[in-house]
Amino acid sequence: MIRYALRVASVAAALGLWQLLTSLNVDLWLRFSQFPTVADVAHAFADRLAGDDYWTDLTDSLTRIVTGFLLAAVLGVATGVLVARSRLAEDLLGPVLEVVRPIPAIALVPVAILLFPSNEQGIVFITFAAAFFPVLVSTRHAVRALPPGWEEAVRTMGGGRWRILGSVVLPGALPGIFGGLSVGIGVSWICVISAEMISGQYGVGYRTWQDYTVVDYPGVFVGMVTIGVLGWATSTAVELLGRRLTRWLPRTSYVPTGRARPKSPRSAAPAPVVLPAVATGPEPEEARDEHLV
């Protein structure tokens, strides 16, 4: 309860500082006189919520991000597992992926405009490209880091390739996969907003850019707040899903002293009782010799 109170207090303090600096028109090195106040943004937010355009933009941006991210999640995990498990796939796909991976997804906007017949498909492609490579790289490293003894144990019990994939590879790599998914969803929001600003029709990014061009700064901040809330909500959803699917992992809870202790859904087993050693007389000579070996 105290943690939630501290989080609310931190947000309230930030908003209060914002309101204070902008209402007093503070101009030191940073020009807060150019900023709208918190009250101005709140009024603009209320006006947007009452209109239809805001909800249309929200629906369009969410549709694009969900479509592109789901495609990236499925293909990124599949490609990462394939490259990590197959030398042939690594030799064929690895060089191409490593050359394309450093290219920022937003730099692919001209390619998307030329390649796809509609802007909508191009924006989904940009969103997909932004999330694909974080998921791919995380999955590849997670699969390669699995202990080989797990796979050998399944083979010993007669398990085949698909059995190993379903009972060892994917479950064992889940923590790393969800780490990539968490990074991917954040990068996807950055790129989908940028793509909407450049070539979009409707969407939160498109509306934010339009507000900037007509010098509607409270509207710009409404778009920024909306983007932040949507990014936080989707990242939280991915994290909660990851915790749900990896609930078998040991968790760590923090105690007031600052020391971490393991947290398990089951109660810890009592410590074994160690009985004192009973003297049994002098050791035989053969036992003493064994201790020296």
mmCIF file of C-alpha atoms in Angstrom:
data_model
loop_
_atom_site.group_PDB
_atom_site.id
_atom_site.type_symbol
_atom_site.label_atom_id
_atom_site.label_comp_id
_atom_site.label_asym_id
_atom_site.label_seq_id
_atom_site.Cartn_x
_atom_site.Cartn_y
_atom_site.Cartn_z
ATOM 1 C CA MET A 1 0.000 0.000 0.000
ATOM 2 C CA ILE A 2 2.857 2.374 0.822
ATOM 3 C CA ARG A 3 4.449 1.713 -2.563
ATOM 4 C CA TYR A 4 1.284 2.700 -4.430
ATOM 5 C CA ALA A 5 0.969 5.845 -2.294
ATOM 6 C CA LEU A 6 4.567 6.770 -3.166
ATOM 7 C CA ARG A 7 3.895 6.279 -6.884
ATOM 8 C CA VAL A 8 0.799 8.462 -6.789
ATOM 9 C CA ALA A 9 2.687 11.076 -4.788
ATOM 10 C CA SER A 10 5.543 11.137 -7.322
ATOM 11 C CA VAL A 11 3.135 11.726 -10.221
ATOM 12 C CA ALA A 12 1.289 14.409 -8.253
ATOM 13 C CA ALA A 13 4.584 16.137 -7.394
ATOM 14 C CA ALA A 14 5.651 16.140 -11.051
ATOM 15 C CA LEU A 15 2.325 17.617 -12.145
ATOM 16 C CA GLY A 16 2.476 20.207 -9.382
ATOM 17 C CA LEU A 17 5.984 21.262 -10.402
ATOM 18 C CA TRP A 18 4.857 21.491 -14.037
ATOM 19 C CA GLN A 19 1.880 23.667 -13.081
ATOM 20 C CA LEU A 20 4.045 25.906 -10.904
ATOM 21 C CA LEU A 21 6.770 26.498 -13.491
ATOM 22 C CA THR A 22 4.355 27.166 -16.354
ATOM 23 C CA SER A 23 1.939 29.357 -14.404
ATOM 24 C CA LEU A 24 4.816 31.557 -13.161
ATOM 25 C CA ASN A 25 6.303 31.732 -16.708
ATOM 26 C CA VAL A 26 9.716 30.703 -15.443
ATOM 27 C CA ASP A 27 12.429 31.427 -18.019
ATOM 28 C CA LEU A 28 15.877 30.521 -16.832
ATOM 29 C CA TRP A 29 17.728 28.317 -19.262
ATOM 30 C CA LEU A 30 14.579 26.276 -20.025
ATOM 31 C CA ARG A 31 11.646 28.328 -21.330
ATOM 32 C CA PHE A 32 8.643 27.098 -19.385
ATOM 33 C CA SER A 33 6.675 30.146 -20.513
ATOM 34 C CA GLN A 34 6.209 28.397 -23.860
ATOM 35 C CA PHE A 35 4.614 25.375 -22.219
ATOM 36 C CA PRO A 36 0.874 25.003 -21.635
ATOM 37 C CA THR A 37 -0.135 24.581 -18.028
ATOM 38 C CA VAL A 38 -1.525 21.368 -16.576
ATOM 39 C CA ALA A 39 -4.945 22.999 -16.460
ATOM 40 C CA ASP A 40 -4.774 23.880 -20.182
ATOM 41 C CA VAL A 41 -3.870 20.297 -21.069
ATOM 42 C CA ALA A 42 -6.652 18.952 -18.843
ATOM 43 C CA HIS A 43 -9.229 21.179 -20.554
ATOM 44 C CA ALA A 44 -7.987 20.113 -23.994
ATOM 45 C CA PHE A 45 -8.091 16.470 -22.891
ATOM 46 C CA ALA A 46 -11.702 16.819 -21.752
ATOM 47 C CA ASP A 47 -12.671 18.397 -25.076
ATOM 48 C CA ARG A 48 -10.979 15.585 -27.024
ATOM 49 C CA LEU A 49 -12.678 12.895 -24.967
ATOM 50 C CA ALA A 50 -16.049 14.398 -25.838
ATOM 51 C CA GLY A 51 -15.389 14.162 -29.595
ATOM 52 C CA ASP A 52 -15.337 11.229 -32.013
ATOM 53 C CA ASP A 53 -11.955 11.937 -33.621
ATOM 54 C CA TYR A 54 -10.017 11.075 -30.458
ATOM 55 C CA TRP A 55 -11.551 7.612 -30.204
ATOM 56 C CA THR A 56 -11.058 7.001 -33.934
ATOM 57 C CA ASP A 57 -7.376 7.898 -33.615
ATOM 58 C CA LEU A 58 -7.067 5.681 -30.552
ATOM 59 C CA THR A 59 -8.671 2.715 -32.314
ATOM 60 C CA ASP A 60 -6.509 3.111 -35.424
ATOM 61 C CA SER A 61 -3.249 3.306 -33.470
ATOM 62 C CA LEU A 62 -4.143 0.309 -31.286
ATOM 63 C CA THR A 63 -5.137 -1.747 -34.336
ATOM 64 C CA ARG A 64 -1.832 -0.989 -36.039
ATOM 65 C CA ILE A 65 0.284 -1.708 -32.969
ATOM 66 C CA VAL A 66 -1.506 -4.955 -32.092
ATOM 67 C CA THR A 67 -1.382 -6.273 -35.669
ATOM 68 C CA GLY A 68 2.289 -5.467 -36.212
ATOM 69 C CA PHE A 69 3.355 -6.620 -32.762
ATOM 70 C CA LEU A 70 1.550 -9.972 -32.963
ATOM 71 C CA LEU A 71 3.129 -10.668 -36.352
ATOM 72 C CA ALA A 72 6.542 -9.750 -34.961
ATOM 73 C CA ALA A 73 6.019 -11.932 -31.878
ATOM 74 C CA VAL A 74 5.076 -15.027 -33.884
ATOM 75 C CA LEU A 75 7.682 -14.656 -36.641
ATOM 76 C CA GLY A 76 10.393 -13.372 -34.290
ATOM 77 C CA VAL A 77 10.082 -16.340 -31.927
ATOM 78 C CA ALA A 78 9.893 -18.832 -34.805
ATOM 79 C CA THR A 79 12.909 -17.339 -36.586
ATOM 80 C CA GLY A 80 14.913 -17.064 -33.368
ATOM 81 C CA VAL A 81 14.326 -20.713 -32.493
ATOM 82 C CA LEU A 82 15.121 -21.794 -36.040
ATOM 83 C CA VAL A 83 18.380 -19.842 -36.222
ATOM 84 C CA ALA A 84 19.450 -21.031 -32.763
ATOM 85 C CA ARG A 85 18.680 -24.692 -33.449
ATOM 86 C CA SER A 86 19.774 -25.080 -37.070
ATOM 87 C CA ARG A 87 23.210 -24.344 -38.475
ATOM 88 C CA LEU A 88 21.803 -24.339 -42.001
ATOM 89 C CA ALA A 89 19.200 -21.714 -41.078
ATOM 90 C CA GLU A 90 21.862 -19.662 -39.328
ATOM 91 C CA ASP A 91 24.092 -19.746 -42.414
ATOM 92 C CA LEU A 92 21.228 -18.851 -44.776
ATOM 93 C CA LEU A 93 19.333 -16.281 -42.708
ATOM 94 C CA GLY A 94 21.955 -15.008 -40.275
ATOM 95 C CA PRO A 95 23.917 -12.721 -42.641
ATOM 96 C CA VAL A 96 20.789 -11.099 -44.075
ATOM 97 C CA LEU A 97 19.258 -10.541 -40.642
ATOM 98 C CA GLU A 98 22.439 -9.067 -39.202
ATOM 99 C CA VAL A 99 22.736 -6.608 -42.112
ATOM 100 C CA VAL A 100 19.109 -5.467 -41.844
ATOM 101 C CA ARG A 101 18.950 -5.404 -38.025
ATOM 102 C CA PRO A 102 20.965 -2.165 -37.461
ATOM 103 C CA ILE A 103 18.687 -0.205 -39.831
ATOM 104 C CA PRO A 104 16.174 1.842 -37.767
ATOM 105 C CA ALA A 105 12.615 0.790 -38.461
ATOM 106 C CA ILE A 106 11.572 4.397 -39.067
ATOM 107 C CA ALA A 107 14.176 4.561 -41.869
ATOM 108 C CA LEU A 108 12.118 1.915 -43.675
ATOM 109 C CA VAL A 109 9.236 4.352 -44.224
ATOM 110 C CA PRO A 110 10.280 5.070 -47.863
ATOM 111 C CA VAL A 111 10.542 1.322 -48.468
ATOM 112 C CA ALA A 112 7.078 0.790 -47.008
ATOM 113 C CA ILE A 113 5.620 3.576 -49.170
ATOM 114 C CA LEU A 114 7.109 2.024 -52.316
ATOM 115 C CA LEU A 115 6.410 -1.582 -51.373
ATOM 116 C CA PHE A 116 2.833 -1.570 -50.057
ATOM 117 C CA PRO A 117 -0.260 -0.348 -51.923
ATOM 118 C CA SER A 118 -1.678 1.552 -48.916
ATOM 119 C CA ASN A 119 -0.303 3.644 -46.078
ATOM 120 C CA GLU A 120 -2.130 1.463 -43.566
ATOM 121 C CA GLN A 121 -0.210 -1.654 -44.596
ATOM 122 C CA GLY A 122 3.034 0.325 -44.625
ATOM 123 C CA ILE A 123 2.540 1.525 -41.042
ATOM 124 C CA VAL A 124 1.821 -2.039 -39.881
ATOM 125 C CA PHE A 125 5.027 -3.129 -41.621
ATOM 126 C CA ILE A 126 7.032 -0.442 -39.779
ATOM 127 C CA THR A 127 5.518 -1.587 -36.488
ATOM 128 C CA PHE A 128 6.360 -5.199 -37.318
ATOM 129 C CA ALA A 129 9.958 -4.367 -38.240
ATOM 130 C CA ALA A 130 10.453 -2.413 -35.010
ATOM 131 C CA ALA A 131 9.423 -5.325 -32.774
ATOM 132 C CA PHE A 132 10.739 -8.219 -34.875
ATOM 133 C CA PHE A 133 14.456 -7.878 -34.204
ATOM 134 C CA PRO A 134 14.328 -7.449 -30.394
ATOM 135 C CA VAL A 135 12.147 -10.580 -30.207
ATOM 136 C CA LEU A 136 14.412 -12.470 -32.618
ATOM 137 C CA VAL A 137 17.653 -11.636 -30.808
ATOM 138 C CA SER A 138 16.251 -12.353 -27.332
ATOM 139 C CA THR A 139 14.797 -15.681 -28.453
ATOM 140 C CA ARG A 140 18.019 -16.733 -30.138
ATOM 141 C CA HIS A 141 20.137 -15.992 -27.064
ATOM 142 C CA ALA A 142 17.619 -17.611 -24.713
ATOM 143 C CA VAL A 143 17.527 -20.848 -26.725
ATOM 144 C CA ARG A 144 21.309 -21.037 -27.001
ATOM 145 C CA ALA A 145 21.677 -20.522 -23.243
ATOM 146 C CA LEU A 146 19.589 -23.593 -22.355
ATOM 147 C CA PRO A 147 21.525 -26.327 -20.510
ATOM 148 C CA PRO A 148 22.196 -29.212 -22.928
ATOM 149 C CA GLY A 149 21.398 -31.704 -20.181
ATOM 150 C CA TRP A 150 17.688 -30.897 -20.449
ATOM 151 C CA GLU A 151 17.550 -31.974 -24.062
ATOM 152 C CA GLU A 152 19.635 -35.060 -23.389
ATOM 153 C CA ALA A 153 17.242 -36.085 -20.614
ATOM 154 C CA VAL A 154 14.249 -35.907 -22.976
ATOM 155 C CA ARG A 155 16.127 -37.881 -25.633
ATOM 156 C CA THR A 156 16.996 -40.518 -23.072
ATOM 157 C CA MET A 157 13.301 -40.960 -22.313
ATOM 158 C CA GLY A 158 12.513 -41.417 -26.004
ATOM 159 C CA GLY A 159 11.389 -37.870 -26.841
ATOM 160 C CA GLY A 160 11.747 -36.667 -30.414
ATOM 161 C CA ARG A 161 12.410 -33.292 -31.971
ATOM 162 C CA TRP A 162 8.912 -31.886 -31.457
ATOM 163 C CA ARG A 163 8.818 -33.187 -27.893
ATOM 164 C CA ILE A 164 12.072 -31.376 -27.134
ATOM 165 C CA LEU A 165 10.744 -28.201 -28.724
ATOM 166 C CA GLY A 166 7.494 -28.250 -26.767
ATOM 167 C CA SER A 167 8.770 -29.410 -23.376
ATOM 168 C CA VAL A 168 12.317 -27.998 -23.227
ATOM 169 C CA VAL A 169 13.122 -25.283 -25.752
ATOM 170 C CA LEU A 170 10.050 -23.060 -25.621
ATOM 171 C CA PRO A 171 9.366 -23.314 -21.857
ATOM 172 C CA GLY A 172 13.024 -22.843 -21.013
ATOM 173 C CA ALA A 173 13.382 -19.816 -23.306
ATOM 174 C CA LEU A 174 10.156 -18.093 -22.151
ATOM 175 C CA PRO A 175 11.849 -15.624 -19.755
ATOM 176 C CA GLY A 176 14.190 -14.429 -22.507
ATOM 177 C CA ILE A 177 11.379 -14.350 -25.068
ATOM 178 C CA PHE A 178 9.240 -12.107 -22.880
ATOM 179 C CA GLY A 179 12.210 -9.864 -22.271
ATOM 180 C CA GLY A 180 12.382 -9.321 -26.027
ATOM 181 C CA LEU A 181 8.627 -8.823 -26.229
ATOM 182 C CA SER A 182 8.770 -6.114 -23.548
ATOM 183 C CA VAL A 183 11.464 -4.263 -25.466
ATOM 184 C CA GLY A 184 9.658 -4.816 -28.771
ATOM 185 C CA ILE A 185 6.335 -3.331 -27.655
ATOM 186 C CA GLY A 186 8.058 -0.132 -26.522
ATOM 187 C CA VAL A 187 10.014 0.252 -29.759
ATOM 188 C CA SER A 188 6.844 -0.468 -31.729
ATOM 189 C CA TRP A 189 5.072 2.491 -30.142
ATOM 190 C CA ILE A 190 7.955 4.798 -30.992
ATOM 191 C CA CYS A 191 7.952 3.737 -34.617
ATOM 192 C CA VAL A 192 4.196 3.579 -35.169
ATOM 193 C CA ILE A 193 3.788 7.139 -33.870
ATOM 194 C CA SER A 194 6.639 8.326 -36.102
ATOM 195 C CA ALA A 195 5.181 6.517 -39.110
ATOM 196 C CA GLU A 196 1.750 8.053 -38.458
ATOM 197 C CA MET A 197 3.345 11.491 -38.340
ATOM 198 C CA ILE A 198 5.065 10.952 -41.683
ATOM 199 C CA SER A 199 2.534 9.072 -43.777
ATOM 200 C CA GLY A 200 -0.469 8.252 -41.632
ATOM 201 C CA GLN A 201 -4.116 9.088 -41.893
ATOM 202 C CA TYR A 202 -5.718 9.239 -38.481
ATOM 203 C CA GLY A 203 -4.003 7.824 -35.432
ATOM 204 C CA VAL A 204 -2.535 9.404 -32.300
ATOM 205 C CA GLY A 205 0.736 10.284 -34.015
ATOM 206 C CA TYR A 206 -1.024 11.859 -36.994
ATOM 207 C CA ARG A 207 -3.270 13.969 -34.723
ATOM 208 C CA THR A 208 -0.327 15.069 -32.567
ATOM 209 C CA TRP A 209 1.582 16.254 -35.625
ATOM 210 C CA GLN A 210 -1.471 18.091 -36.937
ATOM 211 C CA ASP A 211 -1.846 19.887 -33.609
ATOM 212 C CA TYR A 212 1.793 20.946 -33.807
ATOM 213 C CA THR A 213 1.406 22.370 -37.317
ATOM 214 C CA VAL A 214 -1.522 24.549 -36.208
ATOM 215 C CA VAL A 215 0.323 25.602 -33.011
ATOM 216 C CA ASP A 216 -2.144 23.853 -30.690
ATOM 217 C CA TYR A 217 0.320 23.024 -27.925
ATOM 218 C CA PRO A 218 -2.241 21.736 -25.401
ATOM 219 C CA GLY A 219 -3.390 19.302 -28.126
ATOM 220 C CA VAL A 220 0.218 18.217 -28.634
ATOM 221 C CA PHE A 221 0.511 17.404 -24.947
ATOM 222 C CA VAL A 222 -2.792 15.514 -25.073
ATOM 223 C CA GLY A 223 -1.249 13.312 -27.753
ATOM 224 C CA MET A 224 1.929 12.848 -25.730
ATOM 225 C CA VAL A 225 0.013 11.833 -22.618
ATOM 226 C CA THR A 226 -2.126 9.444 -24.668
ATOM 227 C CA ILE A 227 0.956 7.829 -26.178
ATOM 228 C CA GLY A 228 2.533 7.437 -22.743
ATOM 229 C CA VAL A 229 -0.562 5.850 -21.212
ATOM 230 C CA LEU A 230 -1.036 3.476 -24.159
ATOM 231 C CA GLY A 231 2.622 2.442 -24.065
ATOM 232 C CA TRP A 232 2.484 1.837 -20.320
ATOM 233 C CA ALA A 233 -0.750 -0.185 -20.613
ATOM 234 C CA THR A 234 0.523 -2.451 -23.402
ATOM 235 C CA SER A 235 3.919 -2.975 -21.742
ATOM 236 C CA THR A 236 2.181 -3.866 -18.479
ATOM 237 C CA ALA A 237 -0.061 -6.330 -20.308
ATOM 238 C CA VAL A 238 2.968 -8.048 -21.871
ATOM 239 C CA GLU A 239 4.727 -8.188 -18.491
ATOM 240 C CA LEU A 240 1.685 -9.632 -16.719
ATOM 241 C CA LEU A 241 1.270 -12.262 -19.431
ATOM 242 C CA GLY A 242 4.927 -13.169 -19.078
ATOM 243 C CA ARG A 243 4.597 -13.532 -15.311
ATOM 244 C CA ARG A 244 1.523 -15.684 -15.801
ATOM 245 C CA LEU A 245 3.226 -18.039 -18.241
ATOM 246 C CA THR A 246 6.460 -18.215 -16.200
ATOM 247 C CA ARG A 247 4.898 -18.505 -12.746
ATOM 248 C CA TRP A 248 7.048 -21.592 -12.163
ATOM 249 C CA LEU A 249 10.120 -19.358 -11.947
ATOM 250 C CA PRO A 250 11.387 -18.375 -8.483
ATOM 251 C CA ARG A 251 10.535 -14.749 -7.655
ATOM 252 C CA THR A 252 12.403 -12.298 -5.465
ATOM 253 C CA SER A 253 10.697 -10.072 -2.910
ATOM 254 C CA TYR A 254 12.408 -7.203 -1.159
ATOM 255 C CA VAL A 255 12.343 -6.807 2.610
ATOM 256 C CA PRO A 256 12.743 -3.462 4.451
ATOM 257 C CA THR A 257 16.362 -4.239 5.322
ATOM 258 C CA GLY A 258 17.230 -4.147 1.636
ATOM 259 C CA ARG A 259 18.095 -7.821 1.406
ATOM 260 C CA ALA A 260 16.356 -9.928 -1.205
ATOM 261 C CA ARG A 261 14.744 -13.169 -0.330
ATOM 262 C CA PRO A 262 13.236 -15.796 -2.645
ATOM 263 C CA LYS A 263 9.478 -15.743 -3.006
ATOM 264 C CA SER A 264 7.690 -18.959 -3.851
ATOM 265 C CA PRO A 265 3.960 -19.676 -4.182
ATOM 266 C CA ARG A 266 4.429 -22.715 -1.977
ATOM 267 C CA SER A 267 5.545 -22.538 1.576
ATOM 268 C CA ALA A 268 9.170 -23.283 2.056
ATOM 269 C CA ALA A 269 10.041 -26.708 3.372
ATOM 270 C CA PRO A 270 11.392 -26.821 6.912
ATOM 271 C CA ALA A 271 15.121 -26.937 7.229
ATOM 272 C CA PRO A 272 16.505 -30.412 7.776
ATOM 273 C CA VAL A 273 17.488 -31.237 11.338
ATOM 274 C CA VAL A 274 21.178 -31.926 11.691
ATOM 275 C CA LEU A 275 21.877 -34.463 14.423
ATOM 276 C CA PRO A 276 25.079 -34.144 16.409
ATOM 277 C CA ALA A 277 27.768 -36.595 15.597
ATOM 278 C CA VAL A 278 28.019 -39.535 17.945
ATOM 279 C CA ALA A 279 31.439 -40.643 19.019
ATOM 280 C CA THR A 280 32.063 -44.220 17.987
ATOM 281 C CA GLY A 281 35.587 -44.647 19.194
ATOM 282 C CA PRO A 282 38.802 -44.366 17.238
ATOM 283 C CA GLU A 283 38.642 -44.749 13.487
ATOM 284 C CA PRO A 284 40.015 -47.897 11.959
ATOM 285 C CA GLU A 285 43.328 -47.477 10.222
ATOM 286 C CA GLU A 286 41.791 -48.243 6.827
ATOM 287 C CA ALA A 287 39.279 -45.363 7.252
ATOM 288 C CA ARG A 288 42.056 -42.934 8.155
ATOM 289 C CA ASP A 289 43.952 -43.985 5.040
ATOM 290 C CA GLU A 290 40.876 -43.379 2.886
ATOM 291 C CA HIS A 291 40.624 -39.808 4.230
ATOM 292 C CA LEU A 292 44.141 -39.143 3.125
ATOM 293 C CA VAL A 293 43.532 -40.313 -0.445
#
